[in-house]
């Protein structure tokens, strides 16, 4: 394994990425905060003793390589950086579609590959990629976002398959409805927020800490036999679609007393 206990998180300037950085530091990691938003990265790093600011675009191979030269080989890489460009597909521009693919999917590949080369030389490491519940169920007018998140889930398996022999575990976290980040404008509406909370079996929106804790578990030795997996951290919403559809009470009886739908006596 790498010599020092270190974790580098991309998209670490705010939201889930910043929370991962804070919890990782509390767990004893030396933390690298990488973000194209240098000012935001400096603000987050300023809250964490010894954190290293790495200003770079995950879609630029040279910038990522330079950031790794500065930080060194991370024991853990968290590919959290991501963007969304909303709009109906019929009206979506190719430029917007490509920009989301470049950051979300290609960026995850580039950062993962560059870090894995170093991890392999160091004897191993862990990579946690960030997908979304939208990788399993698309949302309206989300452009390329859902497609890239589904791609990240499969890329996670590809990475895990090929890099296990180097001692590198690769897993994925797929958040559900999170209170913060890209969903902040939606959750700011109290009516919409209440409706979204009611749709989640756990009865609340997820927090950035919920996601960060899952990431750190997958990065820990407690998950040593886990690789190539996607962990949905969604309060149960992706499994609950049928519970939101209307159904007659007559189908929910049990035993002999229950009337079988369509059967006459």
PDB file of C-alpha atoms in Angstrom:
ATOM      1  CA  UNK A   1       0.000   0.000   0.000  1.00  0.00           C
ATOM      2  CA  UNK A   2       0.987   3.644  -0.213  1.00  0.00           C
ATOM      3  CA  UNK A   3       3.297   4.960   2.474  1.00  0.00           C
ATOM      4  CA  UNK A   4       0.976   7.605   3.957  1.00  0.00           C
ATOM      5  CA  UNK A   5      -2.688   7.574   4.860  1.00  0.00           C
ATOM      6  CA  UNK A   6      -3.980   9.970   2.238  1.00  0.00           C
ATOM      7  CA  UNK A   7      -7.205  10.697   0.384  1.00  0.00           C
ATOM      8  CA  UNK A   8      -7.749  12.893  -2.647  1.00  0.00           C
ATOM      9  CA  UNK A   9     -11.282  13.993  -3.487  1.00  0.00           C
ATOM     10  CA  UNK A  10     -12.228  15.620  -6.776  1.00  0.00           C
ATOM     11  CA  UNK A  11     -15.005  18.179  -6.789  1.00  0.00           C
ATOM     12  CA  UNK A  12     -14.015  18.890  -3.211  1.00  0.00           C
ATOM     13  CA  UNK A  13     -14.856  22.592  -3.100  1.00  0.00           C
ATOM     14  CA  UNK A  14     -18.410  22.181  -1.838  1.00  0.00           C
ATOM     15  CA  UNK A  15     -21.300  19.831  -1.125  1.00  0.00           C
ATOM     16  CA  UNK A  16     -20.619  16.115  -0.897  1.00  0.00           C
ATOM     17  CA  UNK A  17     -16.968  16.534  -1.869  1.00  0.00           C
ATOM     18  CA  UNK A  18     -16.287  19.030   0.914  1.00  0.00           C
ATOM     19  CA  UNK A  19     -17.998  16.749   3.457  1.00  0.00           C
ATOM     20  CA  UNK A  20     -15.886  13.800   2.292  1.00  0.00           C
ATOM     21  CA  UNK A  21     -12.778  15.926   2.786  1.00  0.00           C
ATOM     22  CA  UNK A  22     -13.816  16.944   6.312  1.00  0.00           C
ATOM     23  CA  UNK A  23     -14.745  13.428   7.455  1.00  0.00           C
ATOM     24  CA  UNK A  24     -11.621  11.954   5.885  1.00  0.00           C
ATOM     25  CA  UNK A  25      -9.455  14.429   7.784  1.00  0.00           C
ATOM     26  CA  UNK A  26     -11.277  13.559  11.013  1.00  0.00           C
ATOM     27  CA  UNK A  27     -10.540   9.894  10.283  1.00  0.00           C
ATOM     28  CA  UNK A  28      -6.819  10.617  10.058  1.00  0.00           C
ATOM     29  CA  UNK A  29      -6.254  11.025   6.334  1.00  0.00           C
ATOM     30  CA  UNK A  30      -4.015  13.641   4.782  1.00  0.00           C
ATOM     31  CA  UNK A  31      -6.492  15.262   2.411  1.00  0.00           C
ATOM     32  CA  UNK A  32      -6.196  16.688  -1.079  1.00  0.00           C
ATOM     33  CA  UNK A  33      -9.041  18.940  -2.262  1.00  0.00           C
ATOM     34  CA  UNK A  34      -9.124  19.028  -6.058  1.00  0.00           C
ATOM     35  CA  UNK A  35     -11.528  21.293  -7.913  1.00  0.00           C
ATOM     36  CA  UNK A  36     -11.648  23.495 -10.989  1.00  0.00           C
ATOM     37  CA  UNK A  37     -12.964  26.152  -8.588  1.00  0.00           C
ATOM     38  CA  UNK A  38      -9.709  27.106  -6.936  1.00  0.00           C
ATOM     39  CA  UNK A  39     -11.264  29.651  -4.575  1.00  0.00           C
ATOM     40  CA  UNK A  40     -13.804  27.101  -3.366  1.00  0.00           C
ATOM     41  CA  UNK A  41     -11.116  24.485  -2.901  1.00  0.00           C
ATOM     42  CA  UNK A  42      -9.091  26.929  -0.828  1.00  0.00           C
ATOM     43  CA  UNK A  43     -12.106  27.678   1.382  1.00  0.00           C
ATOM     44  CA  UNK A  44     -12.722  24.005   2.066  1.00  0.00           C
ATOM     45  CA  UNK A  45      -9.041  23.234   2.585  1.00  0.00           C
ATOM     46  CA  UNK A  46      -8.786  26.218   4.926  1.00  0.00           C
ATOM     47  CA  UNK A  47     -11.096  24.380   7.353  1.00  0.00           C
ATOM     48  CA  UNK A  48      -8.876  21.284   7.407  1.00  0.00           C
ATOM     49  CA  UNK A  49      -5.431  21.080   8.995  1.00  0.00           C
ATOM     50  CA  UNK A  50      -2.815  20.082   6.462  1.00  0.00           C
ATOM     51  CA  UNK A  51      -5.206  19.880   3.486  1.00  0.00           C
ATOM     52  CA  UNK A  52      -3.645  20.409   0.068  1.00  0.00           C
ATOM     53  CA  UNK A  53      -5.384  22.590  -2.519  1.00  0.00           C
ATOM     54  CA  UNK A  54      -5.257  21.204  -6.051  1.00  0.00           C
ATOM     55  CA  UNK A  55      -6.788  23.465  -8.693  1.00  0.00           C
ATOM     56  CA  UNK A  56      -7.470  21.382 -11.799  1.00  0.00           C
ATOM     57  CA  UNK A  57     -10.135  20.272 -14.241  1.00  0.00           C
ATOM     58  CA  UNK A  58     -10.751  16.529 -14.076  1.00  0.00           C
ATOM     59  CA  UNK A  59     -11.320  16.592 -17.846  1.00  0.00           C
ATOM     60  CA  UNK A  60      -7.770  17.839 -18.473  1.00  0.00           C
ATOM     61  CA  UNK A  61      -5.233  15.007 -18.283  1.00  0.00           C
ATOM     62  CA  UNK A  62      -2.220  17.298 -17.915  1.00  0.00           C
ATOM     63  CA  UNK A  63      -3.809  19.245 -15.059  1.00  0.00           C
ATOM     64  CA  UNK A  64      -4.721  16.053 -13.196  1.00  0.00           C
ATOM     65  CA  UNK A  65      -1.214  14.664 -13.664  1.00  0.00           C
ATOM     66  CA  UNK A  66       0.271  17.888 -12.292  1.00  0.00           C
ATOM     67  CA  UNK A  67      -2.075  17.725  -9.293  1.00  0.00           C
ATOM     68  CA  UNK A  68      -0.962  14.161  -8.555  1.00  0.00           C
ATOM     69  CA  UNK A  69       2.669  15.244  -8.847  1.00  0.00           C
ATOM     70  CA  UNK A  70       1.943  17.849  -6.171  1.00  0.00           C
ATOM     71  CA  UNK A  71      -0.067  15.624  -3.837  1.00  0.00           C
ATOM     72  CA  UNK A  72       1.703  12.321  -4.378  1.00  0.00           C
ATOM     73  CA  UNK A  73       0.121   8.889  -4.710  1.00  0.00           C
ATOM     74  CA  UNK A  74      -3.179   8.836  -2.806  1.00  0.00           C
ATOM     75  CA  UNK A  75      -4.092   5.803  -0.766  1.00  0.00           C
ATOM     76  CA  UNK A  76      -7.708   6.635  -1.649  1.00  0.00           C
ATOM     77  CA  UNK A  77      -9.070   8.505  -4.659  1.00  0.00           C
ATOM     78  CA  UNK A  78     -12.679   9.697  -4.589  1.00  0.00           C
ATOM     79  CA  UNK A  79     -13.970  10.627  -8.039  1.00  0.00           C
ATOM     80  CA  UNK A  80     -16.701  13.008  -6.933  1.00  0.00           C
ATOM     81  CA  UNK A  81     -16.508  15.830  -9.501  1.00  0.00           C
ATOM     82  CA  UNK A  82     -19.620  16.156 -11.614  1.00  0.00           C
ATOM     83  CA  UNK A  83     -21.835  18.637 -13.451  1.00  0.00           C
ATOM     84  CA  UNK A  84     -25.319  18.694 -14.950  1.00  0.00           C
ATOM     85  CA  UNK A  85     -26.813  20.679 -17.835  1.00  0.00           C
ATOM     86  CA  UNK A  86     -30.604  20.632 -17.655  1.00  0.00           C
ATOM     87  CA  UNK A  87     -32.895  20.759 -20.652  1.00  0.00           C
ATOM     88  CA  UNK A  88     -35.103  18.597 -22.890  1.00  0.00           C
ATOM     89  CA  UNK A  89     -33.087  16.275 -25.113  1.00  0.00           C
ATOM     90  CA  UNK A  90     -34.831  17.589 -28.233  1.00  0.00           C
ATOM     91  CA  UNK A  91     -33.433  21.029 -27.460  1.00  0.00           C
ATOM     92  CA  UNK A  92     -30.142  19.975 -25.851  1.00  0.00           C
ATOM     93  CA  UNK A  93     -27.004  21.252 -27.530  1.00  0.00           C
ATOM     94  CA  UNK A  94     -24.197  18.893 -28.458  1.00  0.00           C
ATOM     95  CA  UNK A  95     -21.804  21.186 -26.594  1.00  0.00           C
ATOM     96  CA  UNK A  96     -23.737  20.847 -23.331  1.00  0.00           C
ATOM     97  CA  UNK A  97     -24.027  17.076 -23.761  1.00  0.00           C
ATOM     98  CA  UNK A  98     -20.302  16.721 -24.440  1.00  0.00           C
ATOM     99  CA  UNK A  99     -19.352  18.942 -21.490  1.00  0.00           C
ATOM    100  CA  UNK A 100     -21.205  16.685 -19.043  1.00  0.00           C
ATOM    101  CA  UNK A 101     -19.680  13.539 -20.561  1.00  0.00           C
ATOM    102  CA  UNK A 102     -16.220  15.127 -20.413  1.00  0.00           C
ATOM    103  CA  UNK A 103     -16.407  15.951 -16.705  1.00  0.00           C
ATOM    104  CA  UNK A 104     -18.521  13.127 -15.315  1.00  0.00           C
ATOM    105  CA  UNK A 105     -17.468  10.093 -17.333  1.00  0.00           C
ATOM    106  CA  UNK A 106     -14.170  10.967 -19.016  1.00  0.00           C
ATOM    107  CA  UNK A 107     -13.031  12.815 -15.886  1.00  0.00           C
ATOM    108  CA  UNK A 108     -13.689   9.748 -13.747  1.00  0.00           C
ATOM    109  CA  UNK A 109     -11.725   7.640 -16.223  1.00  0.00           C
ATOM    110  CA  UNK A 110      -8.771  10.031 -16.425  1.00  0.00           C
ATOM    111  CA  UNK A 111      -8.425  10.582 -12.675  1.00  0.00           C
ATOM    112  CA  UNK A 112      -8.912   6.884 -11.996  1.00  0.00           C
ATOM    113  CA  UNK A 113      -6.387   5.754 -14.573  1.00  0.00           C
ATOM    114  CA  UNK A 114      -3.713   8.277 -13.604  1.00  0.00           C
ATOM    115  CA  UNK A 115      -4.092   7.505  -9.894  1.00  0.00           C
ATOM    116  CA  UNK A 116      -4.237   3.743 -10.493  1.00  0.00           C
ATOM    117  CA  UNK A 117      -0.924   3.769 -12.355  1.00  0.00           C
ATOM    118  CA  UNK A 118       0.696   5.267  -9.275  1.00  0.00           C
ATOM    119  CA  UNK A 119      -1.205   3.026  -6.868  1.00  0.00           C
ATOM    120  CA  UNK A 120      -0.085  -0.061  -8.793  1.00  0.00           C
ATOM    121  CA  UNK A 121       3.546   0.968  -8.375  1.00  0.00           C
ATOM    122  CA  UNK A 122       2.947   1.681  -4.675  1.00  0.00           C
ATOM    123  CA  UNK A 123       1.352  -1.712  -4.049  1.00  0.00           C
ATOM    124  CA  UNK A 124      -2.358  -0.893  -4.150  1.00  0.00           C
ATOM    125  CA  UNK A 125      -5.041   1.548  -3.199  1.00  0.00           C
ATOM    126  CA  UNK A 126      -8.755   2.281  -3.236  1.00  0.00           C
ATOM    127  CA  UNK A 127     -10.932   4.226  -5.628  1.00  0.00           C
ATOM    128  CA  UNK A 128     -14.515   5.276  -4.946  1.00  0.00           C
ATOM    129  CA  UNK A 129     -16.490   6.697  -7.867  1.00  0.00           C
ATOM    130  CA  UNK A 130     -19.615   8.824  -7.487  1.00  0.00           C
ATOM    131  CA  UNK A 131     -22.670   7.878  -9.505  1.00  0.00           C
ATOM    132  CA  UNK A 132     -26.311   8.664  -8.710  1.00  0.00           C
ATOM    133  CA  UNK A 133     -29.717   7.049  -8.392  1.00  0.00           C
ATOM    134  CA  UNK A 134     -30.160   8.567 -11.861  1.00  0.00           C
ATOM    135  CA  UNK A 135     -27.732   5.956 -13.111  1.00  0.00           C
ATOM    136  CA  UNK A 136     -30.513   3.417 -12.561  1.00  0.00           C
ATOM    137  CA  UNK A 137     -33.552   5.644 -13.201  1.00  0.00           C
ATOM    138  CA  UNK A 138     -33.411   8.766 -15.412  1.00  0.00           C
ATOM    139  CA  UNK A 139     -34.828  12.095 -14.330  1.00  0.00           C
ATOM    140  CA  UNK A 140     -36.722  14.468 -16.654  1.00  0.00           C
ATOM    141  CA  UNK A 141     -34.733  17.014 -18.653  1.00  0.00           C
ATOM    142  CA  UNK A 142     -31.403  15.862 -17.202  1.00  0.00           C
ATOM    143  CA  UNK A 143     -29.533  15.767 -20.508  1.00  0.00           C
ATOM    144  CA  UNK A 144     -26.443  13.574 -20.382  1.00  0.00           C
ATOM    145  CA  UNK A 145     -26.366  13.332 -16.590  1.00  0.00           C
ATOM    146  CA  UNK A 146     -28.140   9.989 -16.130  1.00  0.00           C
ATOM    147  CA  UNK A 147     -26.244   8.424 -19.030  1.00  0.00           C
ATOM    148  CA  UNK A 148     -22.901   9.421 -17.523  1.00  0.00           C
ATOM    149  CA  UNK A 149     -23.871   8.095 -14.091  1.00  0.00           C
ATOM    150  CA  UNK A 150     -24.907   4.758 -15.576  1.00  0.00           C
ATOM    151  CA  UNK A 151     -21.596   4.756 -17.415  1.00  0.00           C
ATOM    152  CA  UNK A 152     -19.718   5.380 -14.169  1.00  0.00           C
ATOM    153  CA  UNK A 153     -21.353   2.317 -12.625  1.00  0.00           C
ATOM    154  CA  UNK A 154     -20.109   0.118 -15.466  1.00  0.00           C
ATOM    155  CA  UNK A 155     -16.723   1.876 -15.555  1.00  0.00           C
ATOM    156  CA  UNK A 156     -16.397   1.008 -11.854  1.00  0.00           C
ATOM    157  CA  UNK A 157     -16.796  -2.668 -12.695  1.00  0.00           C
ATOM    158  CA  UNK A 158     -14.312  -2.401 -15.559  1.00  0.00           C
ATOM    159  CA  UNK A 159     -11.741  -0.716 -13.325  1.00  0.00           C
ATOM    160  CA  UNK A 160     -12.269  -3.268 -10.546  1.00  0.00           C
ATOM    161  CA  UNK A 161     -11.926  -6.175 -12.963  1.00  0.00           C
ATOM    162  CA  UNK A 162      -8.701  -4.956 -14.518  1.00  0.00           C
ATOM    163  CA  UNK A 163      -7.005  -3.397 -11.509  1.00  0.00           C
ATOM    164  CA  UNK A 164      -7.686  -5.946  -8.771  1.00  0.00           C
ATOM    165  CA  UNK A 165      -4.446  -7.722  -9.660  1.00  0.00           C
ATOM    166  CA  UNK A 166      -2.589  -4.547  -8.659  1.00  0.00           C
ATOM    167  CA  UNK A 167      -4.195  -4.513  -5.212  1.00  0.00           C
ATOM    168  CA  UNK A 168      -6.638  -1.752  -6.170  1.00  0.00           C
ATOM    169  CA  UNK A 169     -10.255  -1.959  -5.041  1.00  0.00           C
ATOM    170  CA  UNK A 170     -12.776   0.132  -6.982  1.00  0.00           C
ATOM    171  CA  UNK A 171     -16.347   0.772  -5.858  1.00  0.00           C
ATOM    172  CA  UNK A 172     -19.120   3.255  -6.471  1.00  0.00           C
ATOM    173  CA  UNK A 173     -21.624   5.221  -4.370  1.00  0.00           C
ATOM    174  CA  UNK A 174     -24.954   6.252  -5.904  1.00  0.00           C
ATOM    175  CA  UNK A 175     -26.685   8.968  -3.838  1.00  0.00           C
ATOM    176  CA  UNK A 176     -30.431   9.447  -3.825  1.00  0.00           C
ATOM    177  CA  UNK A 177     -32.243  12.690  -2.984  1.00  0.00           C
ATOM    178  CA  UNK A 178     -29.610  14.701  -1.148  1.00  0.00           C
ATOM    179  CA  UNK A 179     -30.180  17.949   0.710  1.00  0.00           C
ATOM    180  CA  UNK A 180     -27.507  20.058  -0.941  1.00  0.00           C
ATOM    181  CA  UNK A 181     -25.384  20.336  -4.036  1.00  0.00           C
ATOM    182  CA  UNK A 182     -27.209  20.165  -7.374  1.00  0.00           C
ATOM    183  CA  UNK A 183     -30.562  19.650  -5.633  1.00  0.00           C
ATOM    184  CA  UNK A 184     -30.325  22.768  -3.461  1.00  0.00           C
ATOM    185  CA  UNK A 185     -32.523  24.929  -5.767  1.00  0.00           C
ATOM    186  CA  UNK A 186     -35.257  22.242  -5.740  1.00  0.00           C
ATOM    187  CA  UNK A 187     -35.131  21.644  -2.006  1.00  0.00           C
ATOM    188  CA  UNK A 188     -35.280  25.382  -1.343  1.00  0.00           C
ATOM    189  CA  UNK A 189     -39.003  25.248  -2.183  1.00  0.00           C
ATOM    190  CA  UNK A 190     -40.673  24.057   1.067  1.00  0.00           C
ATOM    191  CA  UNK A 191     -43.624  22.450  -0.741  1.00  0.00           C
ATOM    192  CA  UNK A 192     -41.422  20.496  -3.135  1.00  0.00           C
ATOM    193  CA  UNK A 193     -39.102  19.565  -0.301  1.00  0.00           C
ATOM    194  CA  UNK A 194     -41.967  18.120   1.739  1.00  0.00           C
ATOM    195  CA  UNK A 195     -43.240  16.139  -1.252  1.00  0.00           C
ATOM    196  CA  UNK A 196     -39.790  14.730  -1.929  1.00  0.00           C
ATOM    197  CA  UNK A 197     -39.349  13.733   1.726  1.00  0.00           C
ATOM    198  CA  UNK A 198     -42.674  11.880   1.643  1.00  0.00           C
ATOM    199  CA  UNK A 199     -41.533   9.921  -1.405  1.00  0.00           C
ATOM    200  CA  UNK A 200     -38.505   8.507   0.457  1.00  0.00           C
ATOM    201  CA  UNK A 201     -39.217   5.398   2.570  1.00  0.00           C
ATOM    202  CA  UNK A 202     -36.817   6.655   5.261  1.00  0.00           C
ATOM    203  CA  UNK A 203     -38.942   9.799   5.470  1.00  0.00           C
ATOM    204  CA  UNK A 204     -36.214  12.352   4.918  1.00  0.00           C
ATOM    205  CA  UNK A 205     -33.751  13.668   2.385  1.00  0.00           C
ATOM    206  CA  UNK A 206     -30.226  12.362   2.531  1.00  0.00           C
ATOM    207  CA  UNK A 207     -27.380  14.488   3.864  1.00  0.00           C
ATOM    208  CA  UNK A 208     -23.887  15.009   2.546  1.00  0.00           C
ATOM    209  CA  UNK A 209     -22.682  13.188   5.669  1.00  0.00           C
ATOM    210  CA  UNK A 210     -24.760  10.116   4.728  1.00  0.00           C
ATOM    211  CA  UNK A 211     -22.860   9.915   1.464  1.00  0.00           C
ATOM    212  CA  UNK A 212     -19.449  10.751   2.894  1.00  0.00           C
ATOM    213  CA  UNK A 213     -19.778   8.000   5.511  1.00  0.00           C
ATOM    214  CA  UNK A 214     -20.590   5.448   2.801  1.00  0.00           C
ATOM    215  CA  UNK A 215     -17.572   6.560   0.781  1.00  0.00           C
ATOM    216  CA  UNK A 216     -15.243   6.236   3.758  1.00  0.00           C
ATOM    217  CA  UNK A 217     -16.612   2.786   4.577  1.00  0.00           C
ATOM    218  CA  UNK A 218     -15.906   1.565   1.040  1.00  0.00           C
ATOM    219  CA  UNK A 219     -12.417   3.053   1.334  1.00  0.00           C
ATOM    220  CA  UNK A 220     -11.773   1.354   4.662  1.00  0.00           C
ATOM    221  CA  UNK A 221     -10.289  -2.017   5.516  1.00  0.00           C
ATOM    222  CA  UNK A 222     -13.737  -3.087   6.735  1.00  0.00           C
ATOM    223  CA  UNK A 223     -14.704  -3.292   3.049  1.00  0.00           C
ATOM    224  CA  UNK A 224     -11.566  -5.192   2.032  1.00  0.00           C
ATOM    225  CA  UNK A 225     -13.517  -7.942   0.219  1.00  0.00           C
ATOM    226  CA  UNK A 226     -15.789  -5.522  -1.639  1.00  0.00           C
ATOM    227  CA  UNK A 227     -14.892  -4.419  -5.160  1.00  0.00           C
ATOM    228  CA  UNK A 228     -16.752  -3.572  -8.353  1.00  0.00           C
ATOM    229  CA  UNK A 229     -19.932  -2.744  -6.453  1.00  0.00           C
ATOM    230  CA  UNK A 230     -22.368   0.168  -6.562  1.00  0.00           C
ATOM    231  CA  UNK A 231     -23.853   1.093  -3.199  1.00  0.00           C
ATOM    232  CA  UNK A 232     -27.177   2.946  -3.473  1.00  0.00           C
ATOM    233  CA  UNK A 233     -27.428   5.394  -0.568  1.00  0.00           C
ATOM    234  CA  UNK A 234     -30.937   6.634  -1.257  1.00  0.00           C
ATOM    235  CA  UNK A 235     -33.187   5.986   1.743  1.00  0.00           C
ATOM    236  CA  UNK A 236     -34.905   3.290  -0.292  1.00  0.00           C
ATOM    237  CA  UNK A 237     -36.420   5.526  -2.965  1.00  0.00           C
ATOM    238  CA  UNK A 238     -35.214   3.605  -6.011  1.00  0.00           C
ATOM    239  CA  UNK A 239     -36.944   0.446  -4.786  1.00  0.00           C
ATOM    240  CA  UNK A 240     -40.208   2.199  -3.925  1.00  0.00           C
ATOM    241  CA  UNK A 241     -41.778   3.033  -7.298  1.00  0.00           C
ATOM    242  CA  UNK A 242     -44.650   0.543  -6.961  1.00  0.00           C
ATOM    243  CA  UNK A 243     -45.545   1.928  -3.543  1.00  0.00           C
ATOM    244  CA  UNK A 244     -46.421   5.257  -5.192  1.00  0.00           C
ATOM    245  CA  UNK A 245     -48.919   3.711  -7.618  1.00  0.00           C
ATOM    246  CA  UNK A 246     -52.622   3.392  -6.706  1.00  0.00           C
ATOM    247  CA  UNK A 247     -53.905  -0.086  -5.839  1.00  0.00           C
ATOM    248  CA  UNK A 248     -57.227  -1.441  -4.557  1.00  0.00           C
ATOM    249  CA  UNK A 249     -57.389  -2.514  -0.934  1.00  0.00           C
ATOM    250  CA  UNK A 250     -58.909  -5.810  -2.044  1.00  0.00           C
ATOM    251  CA  UNK A 251     -55.548  -7.102  -3.288  1.00  0.00           C
ATOM    252  CA  UNK A 252     -53.831  -6.665   0.063  1.00  0.00           C
ATOM    253  CA  UNK A 253     -55.724  -9.217   2.109  1.00  0.00           C
ATOM    254  CA  UNK A 254     -54.098 -12.433   3.315  1.00  0.00           C
ATOM    255  CA  UNK A 255     -55.186 -16.028   3.817  1.00  0.00           C
ATOM    256  CA  UNK A 256     -58.490 -17.655   2.901  1.00  0.00           C
ATOM    257  CA  UNK A 257     -60.412 -14.511   3.687  1.00  0.00           C
ATOM    258  CA  UNK A 258     -58.696 -12.627   0.879  1.00  0.00           C
ATOM    259  CA  UNK A 259     -60.615 -12.463  -2.357  1.00  0.00           C
ATOM    260  CA  UNK A 260     -58.481 -13.303  -5.378  1.00  0.00           C
ATOM    261  CA  UNK A 261     -58.795 -10.458  -7.922  1.00  0.00           C
ATOM    262  CA  UNK A 262     -60.939 -11.518 -10.872  1.00  0.00           C
ATOM    263  CA  UNK A 263     -62.300 -14.625  -9.149  1.00  0.00           C
ATOM    264  CA  UNK A 264     -66.047 -15.131  -8.636  1.00  0.00           C
ATOM    265  CA  UNK A 265     -67.506 -17.283  -5.838  1.00  0.00           C
TER     266      UNK A 265
END
